[in-house]
Amino acid sequence: MFRHTKRLQFEARPERPDPVYARKLQELIGGAYGEMTVTMQYLFQGWNCRVEGKYKDLLMDTATEEIGHVEMLATMVARLLEGAPSTVLAESVKDPVMAAVLGGMDPQQAIVAGGGALPNNSQGVPWNGGYIIASGNLLADFRANAAAEAQGRLQTARLYNMTDDPGVREMLRFNLARDTVHQKQWLKAIEELESDGLETPIVPNAYLDEENQDHNHTIWGLSDGTDGPKGGWSKGKDGLEYLTDPQPLGGPGTAPAPDPALYGTYSATQDAIGTVKGKAQAKAKKATGK
């Protein structure tokens, strides 16, 4: 059950209208790393969580907070759009929608939302449920959450530098602080999952003995340069081995002949060549045991 309190989590009142900035702020509402994404991500992770107690509570607490962030931003967008499309532009263009375009605001804010916020990003692209991650594995999900909060804070910081409005900046300072807390909490929750013995660093911690042991510790050096092996990931007892000249391990990627009814272009000769090469490579591999 959710309840709505008729007060904002933090004040969202600009000093003056700014329809151009209102459009920019839409990214923090309906962008891939906006507040709608983390709201729905944490809600579905919480609803799908099979571990009652502290982890589920953390997810639901944070998800509910993020709903409030959507409300704050939507309120700020509406207030930034006050009086838009601007009277001056509307006078000259004689069309408020065209005035909105020339004024830099999203015309859908005028056409669809009546001068309010939308569940869209800064380009007017609708929010997509495909942005969210809710896998059922808490370690994988918490890592995704920390990354989402980092991306969200990065975008908030960029938007902070795009305005000098004291009221907008005051709200964004609050948002920056909450994104800081959320990054910290997910990183600590990751540590606790491991210390509680619920998860180990590799997700999932299954099939570690069955996976190909020849290929679970090598980094394929497939780009120019020689600095990759200098990283800390190549050092120590758990270091990974850098392959400086990795070679392909499979045969030609020849697709099989298409169904005749599909009328795909097909060369029987080429297919035969691919098949012969593939069989020869398989035979050689079997003979050498590699």
PDB file of C-alpha atoms in Angstrom:
ATOM      1  CA  MET A   1       0.000   0.000   0.000  1.00  0.00           C
ATOM      2  CA  PHE A   2       1.273   3.453  -0.880  1.00  0.00           C
ATOM      3  CA  ARG A   3       0.156   6.771   0.581  1.00  0.00           C
ATOM      4  CA  HIS A   4       0.678  10.214  -0.874  1.00  0.00           C
ATOM      5  CA  THR A   5       1.704  13.090   1.363  1.00  0.00           C
ATOM      6  CA  LYS A   6       0.647  16.435  -0.081  1.00  0.00           C
ATOM      7  CA  ARG A   7       4.038  17.994   0.468  1.00  0.00           C
ATOM      8  CA  LEU A   8       7.145  17.717  -1.657  1.00  0.00           C
ATOM      9  CA  GLN A   9      10.134  15.852  -0.283  1.00  0.00           C
ATOM     10  CA  PHE A  10      12.155  19.026  -0.960  1.00  0.00           C
ATOM     11  CA  GLU A  11      11.174  22.422  -2.317  1.00  0.00           C
ATOM     12  CA  ALA A  12      10.976  22.732  -6.105  1.00  0.00           C
ATOM     13  CA  ARG A  13      10.447  26.402  -6.896  1.00  0.00           C
ATOM     14  CA  PRO A  14      12.471  28.205  -9.557  1.00  0.00           C
ATOM     15  CA  GLU A  15      13.168  31.913  -9.310  1.00  0.00           C
ATOM     16  CA  ARG A  16      11.845  32.481 -12.833  1.00  0.00           C
ATOM     17  CA  PRO A  17      10.272  30.480 -15.691  1.00  0.00           C
ATOM     18  CA  ASP A  18      12.652  28.869 -18.172  1.00  0.00           C
ATOM     19  CA  PRO A  19      10.986  26.597 -20.757  1.00  0.00           C
ATOM     20  CA  VAL A  20      14.312  25.691 -22.351  1.00  0.00           C
ATOM     21  CA  TYR A  21      15.659  24.366 -19.074  1.00  0.00           C
ATOM     22  CA  ALA A  22      12.343  22.610 -18.400  1.00  0.00           C
ATOM     23  CA  ARG A  23      12.996  20.508 -21.470  1.00  0.00           C
ATOM     24  CA  LYS A  24      16.526  19.691 -20.293  1.00  0.00           C
ATOM     25  CA  LEU A  25      15.210  18.668 -16.877  1.00  0.00           C
ATOM     26  CA  GLN A  26      12.974  16.082 -18.525  1.00  0.00           C
ATOM     27  CA  GLU A  27      16.074  13.864 -18.780  1.00  0.00           C
ATOM     28  CA  LEU A  28      16.053  13.423 -15.008  1.00  0.00           C
ATOM     29  CA  ILE A  29      12.418  12.330 -15.185  1.00  0.00           C
ATOM     30  CA  GLY A  30      12.103  10.015 -18.181  1.00  0.00           C
ATOM     31  CA  GLY A  31      15.645   9.386 -19.368  1.00  0.00           C
ATOM     32  CA  ALA A  32      17.337   5.989 -19.238  1.00  0.00           C
ATOM     33  CA  TYR A  33      18.879   6.907 -15.858  1.00  0.00           C
ATOM     34  CA  GLY A  34      16.109   9.228 -14.703  1.00  0.00           C
ATOM     35  CA  GLU A  35      14.001   8.990 -11.586  1.00  0.00           C
ATOM     36  CA  MET A  36      11.254   6.969 -13.278  1.00  0.00           C
ATOM     37  CA  THR A  37      13.829   4.297 -14.089  1.00  0.00           C
ATOM     38  CA  VAL A  38      15.218   3.933 -10.586  1.00  0.00           C
ATOM     39  CA  THR A  39      11.707   4.136  -9.117  1.00  0.00           C
ATOM     40  CA  MET A  40      10.445   1.211 -11.175  1.00  0.00           C
ATOM     41  CA  GLN A  41      13.747  -0.650 -10.930  1.00  0.00           C
ATOM     42  CA  TYR A  42      13.734  -0.642  -7.140  1.00  0.00           C
ATOM     43  CA  LEU A  43      10.003  -1.373  -6.954  1.00  0.00           C
ATOM     44  CA  PHE A  44      10.246  -4.465  -9.130  1.00  0.00           C
ATOM     45  CA  GLN A  45      13.416  -5.616  -7.386  1.00  0.00           C
ATOM     46  CA  GLY A  46      11.610  -5.234  -4.066  1.00  0.00           C
ATOM     47  CA  TRP A  47       8.422  -6.936  -5.231  1.00  0.00           C
ATOM     48  CA  ASN A  48      10.473  -9.819  -6.656  1.00  0.00           C
ATOM     49  CA  CYS A  49      12.782 -10.114  -3.636  1.00  0.00           C
ATOM     50  CA  ARG A  50      12.625 -13.539  -1.964  1.00  0.00           C
ATOM     51  CA  VAL A  51      14.535 -12.421   1.126  1.00  0.00           C
ATOM     52  CA  GLU A  52      12.233 -10.760   3.640  1.00  0.00           C
ATOM     53  CA  GLY A  53      13.929  -8.297   5.937  1.00  0.00           C
ATOM     54  CA  LYS A  54      16.636  -5.680   5.558  1.00  0.00           C
ATOM     55  CA  TYR A  55      17.354  -6.037   1.845  1.00  0.00           C
ATOM     56  CA  LYS A  56      13.719  -5.892   0.788  1.00  0.00           C
ATOM     57  CA  ASP A  57      13.066  -3.000   3.158  1.00  0.00           C
ATOM     58  CA  LEU A  58      16.017  -1.074   1.709  1.00  0.00           C
ATOM     59  CA  LEU A  59      14.681  -1.594  -1.805  1.00  0.00           C
ATOM     60  CA  MET A  60      11.139  -0.518  -0.932  1.00  0.00           C
ATOM     61  CA  ASP A  61      12.281   2.467   1.149  1.00  0.00           C
ATOM     62  CA  THR A  62      14.445   3.756  -1.687  1.00  0.00           C
ATOM     63  CA  ALA A  63      11.849   3.031  -4.365  1.00  0.00           C
ATOM     64  CA  THR A  64       9.237   5.028  -2.486  1.00  0.00           C
ATOM     65  CA  GLU A  65      11.673   7.917  -2.027  1.00  0.00           C
ATOM     66  CA  GLU A  66      12.308   7.924  -5.775  1.00  0.00           C
ATOM     67  CA  ILE A  67       8.565   8.343  -6.444  1.00  0.00           C
ATOM     68  CA  GLY A  68       8.870  11.581  -4.487  1.00  0.00           C
ATOM     69  CA  HIS A  69      11.798  12.644  -6.673  1.00  0.00           C
ATOM     70  CA  VAL A  70       9.645  12.206  -9.785  1.00  0.00           C
ATOM     71  CA  GLU A  71       7.012  14.431  -8.158  1.00  0.00           C
ATOM     72  CA  MET A  72       9.602  17.090  -7.287  1.00  0.00           C
ATOM     73  CA  LEU A  73      10.971  17.185 -10.812  1.00  0.00           C
ATOM     74  CA  ALA A  74       7.522  17.194 -12.418  1.00  0.00           C
ATOM     75  CA  THR A  75       6.552  20.133 -10.205  1.00  0.00           C
ATOM     76  CA  MET A  76       9.744  21.970 -11.100  1.00  0.00           C
ATOM     77  CA  VAL A  77       9.139  21.415 -14.829  1.00  0.00           C
ATOM     78  CA  ALA A  78       5.573  22.744 -14.558  1.00  0.00           C
ATOM     79  CA  ARG A  79       6.787  25.829 -12.722  1.00  0.00           C
ATOM     80  CA  LEU A  80       9.581  26.407 -15.237  1.00  0.00           C
ATOM     81  CA  LEU A  81       6.942  26.280 -17.982  1.00  0.00           C
ATOM     82  CA  GLU A  82       4.812  28.974 -16.359  1.00  0.00           C
ATOM     83  CA  GLY A  83       3.705  31.367 -19.101  1.00  0.00           C
ATOM     84  CA  ALA A  84       5.238  29.248 -21.892  1.00  0.00           C
ATOM     85  CA  PRO A  85       5.071  29.414 -24.861  1.00  0.00           C
ATOM     86  CA  SER A  86       6.277  32.938 -24.231  1.00  0.00           C
ATOM     87  CA  THR A  87       3.914  35.787 -25.057  1.00  0.00           C
ATOM     88  CA  VAL A  88       6.536  37.543 -27.160  1.00  0.00           C
ATOM     89  CA  LEU A  89       7.114  34.529 -29.371  1.00  0.00           C
ATOM     90  CA  ALA A  90       3.402  33.751 -29.598  1.00  0.00           C
ATOM     91  CA  GLU A  91       2.751  37.337 -30.731  1.00  0.00           C
ATOM     92  CA  SER A  92       5.297  37.098 -33.517  1.00  0.00           C
ATOM     93  CA  VAL A  93       4.599  33.543 -34.637  1.00  0.00           C
ATOM     94  CA  LYS A  94       0.808  33.522 -34.089  1.00  0.00           C
ATOM     95  CA  ASP A  95       0.974  29.853 -33.160  1.00  0.00           C
ATOM     96  CA  PRO A  96       1.741  28.808 -29.576  1.00  0.00           C
ATOM     97  CA  VAL A  97       3.061  25.393 -30.634  1.00  0.00           C
ATOM     98  CA  MET A  98       5.493  26.941 -33.116  1.00  0.00           C
ATOM     99  CA  ALA A  99       6.409  29.436 -30.436  1.00  0.00           C
ATOM    100  CA  ALA A 100       7.187  26.518 -28.149  1.00  0.00           C
ATOM    101  CA  VAL A 101       9.509  25.009 -30.757  1.00  0.00           C
ATOM    102  CA  LEU A 102      11.287  28.307 -31.396  1.00  0.00           C
ATOM    103  CA  GLY A 103      11.498  28.920 -27.674  1.00  0.00           C
ATOM    104  CA  GLY A 104      13.321  25.636 -27.172  1.00  0.00           C
ATOM    105  CA  MET A 105      10.709  23.813 -25.121  1.00  0.00           C
ATOM    106  CA  ASP A 106       9.321  20.408 -26.050  1.00  0.00           C
ATOM    107  CA  PRO A 107       6.128  21.098 -28.046  1.00  0.00           C
ATOM    108  CA  GLN A 108       4.566  18.020 -26.427  1.00  0.00           C
ATOM    109  CA  GLN A 109       4.734  19.860 -23.135  1.00  0.00           C
ATOM    110  CA  ALA A 110       2.243  22.280 -24.663  1.00  0.00           C
ATOM    111  CA  ILE A 111       0.258  19.900 -26.894  1.00  0.00           C
ATOM    112  CA  VAL A 112       0.020  16.795 -24.708  1.00  0.00           C
ATOM    113  CA  ALA A 113       0.715  17.893 -21.151  1.00  0.00           C
ATOM    114  CA  GLY A 114      -0.868  21.351 -21.184  1.00  0.00           C
ATOM    115  CA  GLY A 115       2.272  23.047 -19.949  1.00  0.00           C
ATOM    116  CA  GLY A 116       3.372  20.287 -17.596  1.00  0.00           C
ATOM    117  CA  ALA A 117       5.936  17.508 -17.318  1.00  0.00           C
ATOM    118  CA  LEU A 118       5.907  14.318 -19.369  1.00  0.00           C
ATOM    119  CA  PRO A 119       7.214  10.776 -18.812  1.00  0.00           C
ATOM    120  CA  ASN A 120       9.763  11.539 -21.539  1.00  0.00           C
ATOM    121  CA  ASN A 121      13.446  12.331 -21.825  1.00  0.00           C
ATOM    122  CA  SER A 122      14.895  15.670 -22.933  1.00  0.00           C
ATOM    123  CA  GLN A 123      14.346  14.805 -26.604  1.00  0.00           C
ATOM    124  CA  GLY A 124      10.703  13.882 -26.094  1.00  0.00           C
ATOM    125  CA  VAL A 125      11.324  10.125 -26.319  1.00  0.00           C
ATOM    126  CA  PRO A 126       8.884   8.285 -24.000  1.00  0.00           C
ATOM    127  CA  TRP A 127      10.212   6.470 -20.960  1.00  0.00           C
ATOM    128  CA  ASN A 128      10.676   2.746 -21.571  1.00  0.00           C
ATOM    129  CA  GLY A 129      10.218  -0.106 -19.113  1.00  0.00           C
ATOM    130  CA  GLY A 130      13.127  -1.814 -20.844  1.00  0.00           C
ATOM    131  CA  TYR A 131      15.438   0.585 -18.985  1.00  0.00           C
ATOM    132  CA  ILE A 132      14.950  -1.234 -15.678  1.00  0.00           C
ATOM    133  CA  ILE A 133      16.904  -4.208 -14.313  1.00  0.00           C
ATOM    134  CA  ALA A 134      15.224  -6.590 -11.881  1.00  0.00           C
ATOM    135  CA  SER A 135      16.875  -9.991 -12.251  1.00  0.00           C
ATOM    136  CA  GLY A 136      16.002 -11.631  -8.939  1.00  0.00           C
ATOM    137  CA  ASN A 137      19.711 -11.866  -8.066  1.00  0.00           C
ATOM    138  CA  LEU A 138      20.351  -9.196  -5.443  1.00  0.00           C
ATOM    139  CA  LEU A 139      24.084  -8.896  -6.079  1.00  0.00           C
ATOM    140  CA  ALA A 140      23.606  -8.373  -9.805  1.00  0.00           C
ATOM    141  CA  ASP A 141      20.771  -5.953  -9.118  1.00  0.00           C
ATOM    142  CA  PHE A 142      22.601  -3.944  -6.459  1.00  0.00           C
ATOM    143  CA  ARG A 143      25.565  -3.524  -8.816  1.00  0.00           C
ATOM    144  CA  ALA A 144      23.171  -2.237 -11.469  1.00  0.00           C
ATOM    145  CA  ASN A 145      21.634   0.097  -8.871  1.00  0.00           C
ATOM    146  CA  ALA A 146      24.993   1.613  -7.947  1.00  0.00           C
ATOM    147  CA  ALA A 147      25.738   2.179 -11.633  1.00  0.00           C
ATOM    148  CA  ALA A 148      22.295   3.744 -12.216  1.00  0.00           C
ATOM    149  CA  GLU A 149      22.794   6.142  -9.310  1.00  0.00           C
ATOM    150  CA  ALA A 150      26.246   7.072 -10.622  1.00  0.00           C
ATOM    151  CA  GLN A 151      24.849   7.840 -14.074  1.00  0.00           C
ATOM    152  CA  GLY A 152      21.927   9.757 -12.580  1.00  0.00           C
ATOM    153  CA  ARG A 153      24.229  11.830 -10.375  1.00  0.00           C
ATOM    154  CA  LEU A 154      26.490  12.539 -13.336  1.00  0.00           C
ATOM    155  CA  GLN A 155      23.562  13.889 -15.351  1.00  0.00           C
ATOM    156  CA  THR A 156      22.314  15.894 -12.382  1.00  0.00           C
ATOM    157  CA  ALA A 157      25.769  17.458 -11.990  1.00  0.00           C
ATOM    158  CA  ARG A 158      25.815  18.402 -15.661  1.00  0.00           C
ATOM    159  CA  LEU A 159      22.355  19.948 -15.401  1.00  0.00           C
ATOM    160  CA  TYR A 160      23.450  21.841 -12.274  1.00  0.00           C
ATOM    161  CA  ASN A 161      26.071  23.596 -14.407  1.00  0.00           C
ATOM    162  CA  MET A 162      23.478  24.463 -17.072  1.00  0.00           C
ATOM    163  CA  THR A 163      21.471  26.833 -14.849  1.00  0.00           C
ATOM    164  CA  ASP A 164      22.118  29.762 -12.586  1.00  0.00           C
ATOM    165  CA  ASP A 165      18.588  29.804 -11.159  1.00  0.00           C
ATOM    166  CA  PRO A 166      18.998  29.694  -7.350  1.00  0.00           C
ATOM    167  CA  GLY A 167      15.748  27.772  -6.807  1.00  0.00           C
ATOM    168  CA  VAL A 168      16.594  25.107  -9.372  1.00  0.00           C
ATOM    169  CA  ARG A 169      20.119  24.749  -8.022  1.00  0.00           C
ATOM    170  CA  GLU A 170      18.815  24.380  -4.474  1.00  0.00           C
ATOM    171  CA  MET A 171      16.669  21.416  -5.503  1.00  0.00           C
ATOM    172  CA  LEU A 172      19.487  19.865  -7.529  1.00  0.00           C
ATOM    173  CA  ARG A 173      21.833  20.140  -4.549  1.00  0.00           C
ATOM    174  CA  PHE A 174      19.353  17.994  -2.652  1.00  0.00           C
ATOM    175  CA  ASN A 175      19.169  15.517  -5.545  1.00  0.00           C
ATOM    176  CA  LEU A 176      22.950  15.317  -5.743  1.00  0.00           C
ATOM    177  CA  ALA A 177      23.121  14.529  -2.039  1.00  0.00           C
ATOM    178  CA  ARG A 178      20.505  11.780  -2.292  1.00  0.00           C
ATOM    179  CA  ASP A 179      22.318  10.233  -5.283  1.00  0.00           C
ATOM    180  CA  THR A 180      25.479  10.219  -3.158  1.00  0.00           C
ATOM    181  CA  VAL A 181      23.691   8.384  -0.349  1.00  0.00           C
ATOM    182  CA  HIS A 182      22.155   5.862  -2.721  1.00  0.00           C
ATOM    183  CA  GLN A 183      25.503   5.036  -4.304  1.00  0.00           C
ATOM    184  CA  LYS A 184      26.959   4.481  -0.842  1.00  0.00           C
ATOM    185  CA  GLN A 185      24.067   2.317   0.335  1.00  0.00           C
ATOM    186  CA  TRP A 186      24.143  -0.018  -2.681  1.00  0.00           C
ATOM    187  CA  LEU A 187      27.905  -0.429  -2.402  1.00  0.00           C
ATOM    188  CA  LYS A 188      27.575  -1.257   1.308  1.00  0.00           C
ATOM    189  CA  ALA A 189      24.670  -3.619   0.591  1.00  0.00           C
ATOM    190  CA  ILE A 190      26.863  -5.455  -1.926  1.00  0.00           C
ATOM    191  CA  GLU A 191      29.501  -5.961   0.759  1.00  0.00           C
ATOM    192  CA  GLU A 192      26.863  -7.170   3.216  1.00  0.00           C
ATOM    193  CA  LEU A 193      25.372  -9.666   0.774  1.00  0.00           C
ATOM    194  CA  GLU A 194      28.788 -11.282   0.525  1.00  0.00           C
ATOM    195  CA  SER A 195      29.510 -11.122   4.270  1.00  0.00           C
ATOM    196  CA  ASP A 196      26.089 -12.684   4.969  1.00  0.00           C
ATOM    197  CA  GLY A 197      27.077 -15.563   2.700  1.00  0.00           C
ATOM    198  CA  LEU A 198      24.159 -14.992   0.337  1.00  0.00           C
ATOM    199  CA  GLU A 199      26.314 -14.244  -2.699  1.00  0.00           C
ATOM    200  CA  THR A 200      29.932 -14.408  -3.865  1.00  0.00           C
ATOM    201  CA  PRO A 201      31.679 -11.945  -6.227  1.00  0.00           C
ATOM    202  CA  ILE A 202      30.926 -13.904  -9.414  1.00  0.00           C
ATOM    203  CA  VAL A 203      27.256 -13.822 -10.416  1.00  0.00           C
ATOM    204  CA  PRO A 204      25.823 -16.379 -10.362  1.00  0.00           C
ATOM    205  CA  ASN A 205      28.127 -18.525  -8.235  1.00  0.00           C
ATOM    206  CA  ALA A 206      27.103 -21.677 -10.113  1.00  0.00           C
ATOM    207  CA  TYR A 207      28.979 -23.839 -12.642  1.00  0.00           C
ATOM    208  CA  LEU A 208      32.374 -22.446 -11.630  1.00  0.00           C
ATOM    209  CA  ASP A 209      33.780 -25.987 -11.729  1.00  0.00           C
ATOM    210  CA  GLU A 210      32.045 -26.847 -14.985  1.00  0.00           C
ATOM    211  CA  GLU A 211      33.006 -23.794 -17.012  1.00  0.00           C
ATOM    212  CA  ASN A 212      35.955 -24.034 -19.400  1.00  0.00           C
ATOM    213  CA  GLN A 213      38.928 -23.578 -17.080  1.00  0.00           C
ATOM    214  CA  ASP A 214      41.210 -22.571 -19.973  1.00  0.00           C
ATOM    215  CA  HIS A 215      39.222 -19.427 -20.572  1.00  0.00           C
ATOM    216  CA  ASN A 216      38.104 -18.153 -17.155  1.00  0.00           C
ATOM    217  CA  HIS A 217      41.257 -16.164 -16.399  1.00  0.00           C
ATOM    218  CA  THR A 218      42.358 -14.586 -19.711  1.00  0.00           C
ATOM    219  CA  ILE A 219      41.808 -11.117 -21.131  1.00  0.00           C
ATOM    220  CA  TRP A 220      41.930 -11.039 -24.905  1.00  0.00           C
ATOM    221  CA  GLY A 221      44.079  -8.118 -26.050  1.00  0.00           C
ATOM    222  CA  LEU A 222      42.169  -7.187 -29.197  1.00  0.00           C
ATOM    223  CA  SER A 223      42.922  -3.474 -29.509  1.00  0.00           C
ATOM    224  CA  ASP A 224      46.098  -1.586 -30.398  1.00  0.00           C
ATOM    225  CA  GLY A 225      48.386  -0.672 -27.531  1.00  0.00           C
ATOM    226  CA  THR A 226      50.336  -2.458 -24.827  1.00  0.00           C
ATOM    227  CA  ASP A 227      49.103  -0.745 -21.653  1.00  0.00           C
ATOM    228  CA  GLY A 228      46.298  -3.159 -20.808  1.00  0.00           C
ATOM    229  CA  PRO A 229      48.536  -5.695 -19.020  1.00  0.00           C
ATOM    230  CA  LYS A 230      49.931  -2.896 -16.832  1.00  0.00           C
ATOM    231  CA  GLY A 231      46.657  -2.674 -14.905  1.00  0.00           C
ATOM    232  CA  GLY A 232      46.227  -4.114 -11.448  1.00  0.00           C
ATOM    233  CA  TRP A 233      43.859  -6.742 -12.848  1.00  0.00           C
ATOM    234  CA  SER A 234      46.909  -8.524 -14.286  1.00  0.00           C
ATOM    235  CA  LYS A 235      48.819  -8.691 -11.016  1.00  0.00           C
ATOM    236  CA  GLY A 236      48.700 -10.691  -7.800  1.00  0.00           C
ATOM    237  CA  LYS A 237      47.662 -14.244  -7.074  1.00  0.00           C
ATOM    238  CA  ASP A 238      44.217 -13.666  -8.520  1.00  0.00           C
ATOM    239  CA  GLY A 239      45.526 -11.708 -11.491  1.00  0.00           C
ATOM    240  CA  LEU A 240      44.208 -12.292 -14.951  1.00  0.00           C
ATOM    241  CA  GLU A 241      46.413 -13.303 -17.842  1.00  0.00           C
ATOM    242  CA  TYR A 242      46.596 -10.976 -20.829  1.00  0.00           C
ATOM    243  CA  LEU A 243      46.699 -12.702 -24.212  1.00  0.00           C
ATOM    244  CA  THR A 244      48.572 -10.286 -26.462  1.00  0.00           C
ATOM    245  CA  ASP A 245      47.869 -12.156 -29.697  1.00  0.00           C
ATOM    246  CA  PRO A 246      44.703 -14.220 -29.245  1.00  0.00           C
ATOM    247  CA  GLN A 247      43.646 -16.387 -32.145  1.00  0.00           C
ATOM    248  CA  PRO A 248      40.138 -17.441 -33.191  1.00  0.00           C
ATOM    249  CA  LEU A 249      39.158 -20.825 -31.824  1.00  0.00           C
ATOM    250  CA  GLY A 250      36.219 -21.601 -34.108  1.00  0.00           C
ATOM    251  CA  GLY A 251      35.766 -22.362 -37.784  1.00  0.00           C
ATOM    252  CA  PRO A 252      34.127 -20.214 -40.477  1.00  0.00           C
ATOM    253  CA  GLY A 253      30.823 -18.651 -39.486  1.00  0.00           C
ATOM    254  CA  THR A 254      29.021 -20.063 -42.488  1.00  0.00           C
ATOM    255  CA  ALA A 255      25.258 -20.089 -42.152  1.00  0.00           C
ATOM    256  CA  PRO A 256      23.358 -23.175 -43.327  1.00  0.00           C
ATOM    257  CA  ALA A 257      21.414 -23.254 -46.586  1.00  0.00           C
ATOM    258  CA  PRO A 258      18.117 -21.355 -46.299  1.00  0.00           C
ATOM    259  CA  ASP A 259      14.696 -22.841 -46.708  1.00  0.00           C
ATOM    260  CA  PRO A 260      14.006 -22.710 -50.487  1.00  0.00           C
ATOM    261  CA  ALA A 261      10.633 -21.114 -49.790  1.00  0.00           C
ATOM    262  CA  LEU A 262      12.411 -18.086 -48.273  1.00  0.00           C
ATOM    263  CA  TYR A 263      14.291 -17.378 -51.548  1.00  0.00           C
ATOM    264  CA  GLY A 264      17.482 -16.358 -49.817  1.00  0.00           C
ATOM    265  CA  THR A 265      20.626 -15.980 -51.931  1.00  0.00           C
ATOM    266  CA  TYR A 266      22.600 -19.172 -51.592  1.00  0.00           C
ATOM    267  CA  SER A 267      25.731 -20.720 -53.084  1.00  0.00           C
ATOM    268  CA  ALA A 268      25.989 -24.490 -52.844  1.00  0.00           C
ATOM    269  CA  THR A 269      29.705 -24.238 -53.688  1.00  0.00           C
ATOM    270  CA  GLN A 270      30.406 -21.846 -50.842  1.00  0.00           C
ATOM    271  CA  ASP A 271      28.430 -24.032 -48.461  1.00  0.00           C
ATOM    272  CA  ALA A 272      30.471 -27.039 -49.493  1.00  0.00           C
ATOM    273  CA  ILE A 273      33.728 -25.127 -48.960  1.00  0.00           C
ATOM    274  CA  GLY A 274      32.637 -24.034 -45.501  1.00  0.00           C
ATOM    275  CA  THR A 275      31.569 -27.563 -44.589  1.00  0.00           C
ATOM    276  CA  VAL A 276      34.851 -29.078 -45.803  1.00  0.00           C
ATOM    277  CA  LYS A 277      36.914 -26.502 -43.897  1.00  0.00           C
ATOM    278  CA  GLY A 278      34.845 -26.999 -40.775  1.00  0.00           C
ATOM    279  CA  LYS A 279      35.252 -30.779 -40.895  1.00  0.00           C
ATOM    280  CA  ALA A 280      38.999 -30.475 -41.494  1.00  0.00           C
ATOM    281  CA  GLN A 281      39.423 -28.142 -38.523  1.00  0.00           C
ATOM    282  CA  ALA A 282      37.348 -30.395 -36.305  1.00  0.00           C
ATOM    283  CA  LYS A 283      39.446 -33.387 -37.334  1.00  0.00           C
ATOM    284  CA  ALA A 284      42.703 -31.540 -36.623  1.00  0.00           C
ATOM    285  CA  LYS A 285      41.417 -30.365 -33.247  1.00  0.00           C
ATOM    286  CA  LYS A 286      40.451 -33.899 -32.266  1.00  0.00           C
ATOM    287  CA  ALA A 287      43.854 -35.216 -33.304  1.00  0.00           C
ATOM    288  CA  THR A 288      45.807 -32.655 -31.271  1.00  0.00           C
ATOM    289  CA  GLY A 289      43.428 -32.645 -28.325  1.00  0.00           C
ATOM    290  CA  LYS A 290      43.196 -28.822 -28.441  1.00  0.00           C
TER     291      LYS A 290
END
